PDB file of C-alpha atoms in Angstrom:
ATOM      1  CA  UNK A   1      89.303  98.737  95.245  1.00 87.00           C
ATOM      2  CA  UNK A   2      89.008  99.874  98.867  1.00 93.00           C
ATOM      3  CA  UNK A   3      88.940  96.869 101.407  1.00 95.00           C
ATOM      4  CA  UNK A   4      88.910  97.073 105.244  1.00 96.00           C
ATOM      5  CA  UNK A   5      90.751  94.202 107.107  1.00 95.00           C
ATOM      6  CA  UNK A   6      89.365  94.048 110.850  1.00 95.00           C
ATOM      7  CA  UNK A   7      90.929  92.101 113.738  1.00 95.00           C
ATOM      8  CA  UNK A   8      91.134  91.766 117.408  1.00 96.00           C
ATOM      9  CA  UNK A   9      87.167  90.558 118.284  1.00 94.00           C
ATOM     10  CA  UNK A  10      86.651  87.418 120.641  1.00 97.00           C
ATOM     11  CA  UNK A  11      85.195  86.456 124.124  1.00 98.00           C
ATOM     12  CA  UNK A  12      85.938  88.326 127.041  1.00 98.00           C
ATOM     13  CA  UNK A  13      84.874  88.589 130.490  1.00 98.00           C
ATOM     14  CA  UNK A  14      83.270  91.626 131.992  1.00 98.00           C
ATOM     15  CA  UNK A  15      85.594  94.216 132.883  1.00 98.00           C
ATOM     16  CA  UNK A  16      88.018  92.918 130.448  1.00 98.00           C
ATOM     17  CA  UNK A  17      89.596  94.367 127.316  1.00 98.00           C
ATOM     18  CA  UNK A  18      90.118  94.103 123.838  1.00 98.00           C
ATOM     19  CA  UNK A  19      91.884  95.894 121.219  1.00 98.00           C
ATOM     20  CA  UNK A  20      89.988  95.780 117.579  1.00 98.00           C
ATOM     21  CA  UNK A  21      92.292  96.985 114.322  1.00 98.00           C
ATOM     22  CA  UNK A  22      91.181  97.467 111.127  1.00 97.00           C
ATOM     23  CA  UNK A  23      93.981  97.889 108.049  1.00 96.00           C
ATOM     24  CA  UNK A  24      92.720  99.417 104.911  1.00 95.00           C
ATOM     25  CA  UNK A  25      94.301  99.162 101.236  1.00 92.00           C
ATOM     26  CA  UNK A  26      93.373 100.743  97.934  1.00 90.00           C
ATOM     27  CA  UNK A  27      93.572 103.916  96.830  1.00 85.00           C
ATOM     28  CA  UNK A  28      92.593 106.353  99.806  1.00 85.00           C
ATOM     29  CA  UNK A  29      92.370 109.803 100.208  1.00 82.00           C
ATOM     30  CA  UNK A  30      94.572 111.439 103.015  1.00 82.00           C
ATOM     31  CA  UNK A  31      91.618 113.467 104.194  1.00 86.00           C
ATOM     32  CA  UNK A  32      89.047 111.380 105.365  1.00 93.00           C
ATOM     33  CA  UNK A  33      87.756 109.861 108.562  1.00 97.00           C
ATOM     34  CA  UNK A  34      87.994 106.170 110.404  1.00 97.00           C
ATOM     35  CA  UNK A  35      85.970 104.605 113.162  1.00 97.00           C
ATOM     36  CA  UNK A  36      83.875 101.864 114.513  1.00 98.00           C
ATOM     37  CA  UNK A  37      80.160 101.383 114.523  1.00 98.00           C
ATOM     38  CA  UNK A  38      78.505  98.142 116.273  1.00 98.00           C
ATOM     39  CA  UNK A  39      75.197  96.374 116.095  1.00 98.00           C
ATOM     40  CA  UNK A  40      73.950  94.787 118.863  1.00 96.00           C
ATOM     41  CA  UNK A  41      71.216  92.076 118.196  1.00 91.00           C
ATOM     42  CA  UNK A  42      67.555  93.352 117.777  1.00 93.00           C
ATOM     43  CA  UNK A  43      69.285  96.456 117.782  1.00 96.00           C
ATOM     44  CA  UNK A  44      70.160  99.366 115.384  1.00 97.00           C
ATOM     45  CA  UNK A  45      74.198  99.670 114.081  1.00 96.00           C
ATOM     46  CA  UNK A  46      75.477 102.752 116.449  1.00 97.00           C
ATOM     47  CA  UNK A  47      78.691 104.727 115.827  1.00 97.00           C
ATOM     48  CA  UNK A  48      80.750 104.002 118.870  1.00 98.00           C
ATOM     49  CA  UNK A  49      83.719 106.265 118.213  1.00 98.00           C
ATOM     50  CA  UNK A  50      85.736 107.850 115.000  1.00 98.00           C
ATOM     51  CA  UNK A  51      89.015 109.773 114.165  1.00 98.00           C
ATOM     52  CA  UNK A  52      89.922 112.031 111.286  1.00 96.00           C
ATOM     53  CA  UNK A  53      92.874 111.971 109.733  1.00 93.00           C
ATOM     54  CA  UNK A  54      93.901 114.811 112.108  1.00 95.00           C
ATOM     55  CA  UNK A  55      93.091 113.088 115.198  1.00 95.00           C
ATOM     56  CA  UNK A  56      89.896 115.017 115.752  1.00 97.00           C
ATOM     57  CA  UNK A  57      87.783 112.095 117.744  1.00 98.00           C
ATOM     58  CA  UNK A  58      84.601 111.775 118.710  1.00 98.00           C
ATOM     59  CA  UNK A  59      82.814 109.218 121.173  1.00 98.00           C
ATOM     60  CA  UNK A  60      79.400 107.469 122.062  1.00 98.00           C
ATOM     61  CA  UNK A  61      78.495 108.353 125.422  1.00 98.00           C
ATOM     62  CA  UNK A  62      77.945 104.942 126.432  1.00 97.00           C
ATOM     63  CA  UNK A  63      81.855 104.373 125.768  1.00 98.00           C
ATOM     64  CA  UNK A  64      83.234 107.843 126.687  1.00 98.00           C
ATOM     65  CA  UNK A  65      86.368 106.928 129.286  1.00 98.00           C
ATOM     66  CA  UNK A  66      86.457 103.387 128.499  1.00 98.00           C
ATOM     67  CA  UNK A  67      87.096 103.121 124.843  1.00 98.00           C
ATOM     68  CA  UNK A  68      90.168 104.902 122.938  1.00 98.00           C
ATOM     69  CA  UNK A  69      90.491 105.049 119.309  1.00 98.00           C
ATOM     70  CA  UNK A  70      93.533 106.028 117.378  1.00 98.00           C
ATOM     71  CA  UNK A  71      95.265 105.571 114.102  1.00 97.00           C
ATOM     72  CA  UNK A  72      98.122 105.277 112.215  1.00 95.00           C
ATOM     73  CA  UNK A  73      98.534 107.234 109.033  1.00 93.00           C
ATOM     74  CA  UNK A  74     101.173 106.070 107.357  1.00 93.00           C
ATOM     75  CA  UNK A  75      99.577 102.426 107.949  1.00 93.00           C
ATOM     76  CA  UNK A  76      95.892 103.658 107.076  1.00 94.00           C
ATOM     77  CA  UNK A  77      94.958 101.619 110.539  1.00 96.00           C
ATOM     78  CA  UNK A  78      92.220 102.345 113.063  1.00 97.00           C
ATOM     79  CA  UNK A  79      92.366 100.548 116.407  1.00 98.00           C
ATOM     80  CA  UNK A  80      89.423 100.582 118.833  1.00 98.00           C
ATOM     81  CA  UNK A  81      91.630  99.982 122.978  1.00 98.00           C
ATOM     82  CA  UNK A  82      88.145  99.041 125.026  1.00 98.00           C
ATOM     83  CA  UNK A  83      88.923  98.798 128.578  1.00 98.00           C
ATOM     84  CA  UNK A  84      85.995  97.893 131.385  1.00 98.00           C
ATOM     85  CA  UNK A  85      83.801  96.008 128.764  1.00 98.00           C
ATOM     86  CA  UNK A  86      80.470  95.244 129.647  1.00 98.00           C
ATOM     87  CA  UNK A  87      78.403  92.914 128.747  1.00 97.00           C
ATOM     88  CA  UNK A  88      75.841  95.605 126.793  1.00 96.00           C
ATOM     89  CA  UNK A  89      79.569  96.048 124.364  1.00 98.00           C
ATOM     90  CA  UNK A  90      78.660  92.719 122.953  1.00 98.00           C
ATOM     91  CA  UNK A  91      77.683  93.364 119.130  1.00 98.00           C
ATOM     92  CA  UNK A  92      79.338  93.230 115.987  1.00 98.00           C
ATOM     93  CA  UNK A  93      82.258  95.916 115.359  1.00 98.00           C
ATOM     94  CA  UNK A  94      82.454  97.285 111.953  1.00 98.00           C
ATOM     95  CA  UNK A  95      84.953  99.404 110.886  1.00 97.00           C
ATOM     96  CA  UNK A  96      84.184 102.736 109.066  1.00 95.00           C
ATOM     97  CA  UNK A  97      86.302 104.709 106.541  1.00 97.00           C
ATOM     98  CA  UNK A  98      84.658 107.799 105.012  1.00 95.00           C
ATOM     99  CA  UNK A  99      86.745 109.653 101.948  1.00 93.00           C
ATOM    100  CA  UNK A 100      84.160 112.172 101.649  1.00 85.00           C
ATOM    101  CA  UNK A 101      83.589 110.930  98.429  1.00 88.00           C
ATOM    102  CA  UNK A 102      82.176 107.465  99.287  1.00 92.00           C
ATOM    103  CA  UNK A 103      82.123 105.523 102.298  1.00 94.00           C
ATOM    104  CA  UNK A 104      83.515 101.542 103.013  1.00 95.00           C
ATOM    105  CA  UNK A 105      82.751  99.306 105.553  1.00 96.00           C
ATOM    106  CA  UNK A 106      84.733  96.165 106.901  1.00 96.00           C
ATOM    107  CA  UNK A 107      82.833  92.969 107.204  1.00 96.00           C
ATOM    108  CA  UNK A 108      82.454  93.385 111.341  1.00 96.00           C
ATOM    109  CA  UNK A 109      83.949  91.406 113.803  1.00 97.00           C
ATOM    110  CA  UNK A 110      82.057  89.839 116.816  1.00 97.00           C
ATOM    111  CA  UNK A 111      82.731  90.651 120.090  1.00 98.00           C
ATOM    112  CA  UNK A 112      81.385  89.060 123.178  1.00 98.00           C
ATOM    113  CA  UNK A 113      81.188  90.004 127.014  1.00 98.00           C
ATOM    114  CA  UNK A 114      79.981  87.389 128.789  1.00 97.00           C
ATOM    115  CA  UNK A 115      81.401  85.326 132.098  1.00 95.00           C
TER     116      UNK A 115
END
């Protein structure tokens, strides 16, 4: 049984920053991919950035040079470093593991920009 164990959400003020992790356990393949997607409300979830297993990343443009992802492969952990938030970051975070045989979602984490 896969799970994904996110962390890290909360209120913070615009221009602030937050660091999101998300641990996952089970039996995973080494070759797959992690990331973050987000849901704002009244709005459609949106991938906001993921990572192979290589490092290979990929970004929204709307968080391009503010947001860094990385990971940790021998901890199968994803973290999401989001620098200048802005208010339009508020949404729920969920974190994204893809195996290329299925894919798992974590259970999303809220986070808030607001003053």
């Amino acid at each position: 049984q896969v799970q994904l164990v996110e962390s890290g959400g909360g209120l913070v003020q615009p221009g602030g920053s937050l660091r999101l992790s998300c641990a996952a356990s089970g039996s995973i393949f080494s070759n797959n991919v992690m990331g973050w997607y987000r849901q704002a409300p009244g709005k459609e979830r949106e991938l906001v950035a993921v990572i192979t297993n290589s490092g290979i990343t990929n970004y929204a443009d709307s968080v391009k040079g503010r947001f860094t992802i990385s990971r940790d492969n021998a901890k199968i952990t994803v973290y999401l470093q989001m620098n200048s938030l802005k208010s339009e970051d508020t949404a729920v975070y969920s974190c994204y593991l893809n195996t290329f045989l299925r894919q798992y979602w974590g259970k999303g984490t809220l986070v808030t920009v607001s003053s």
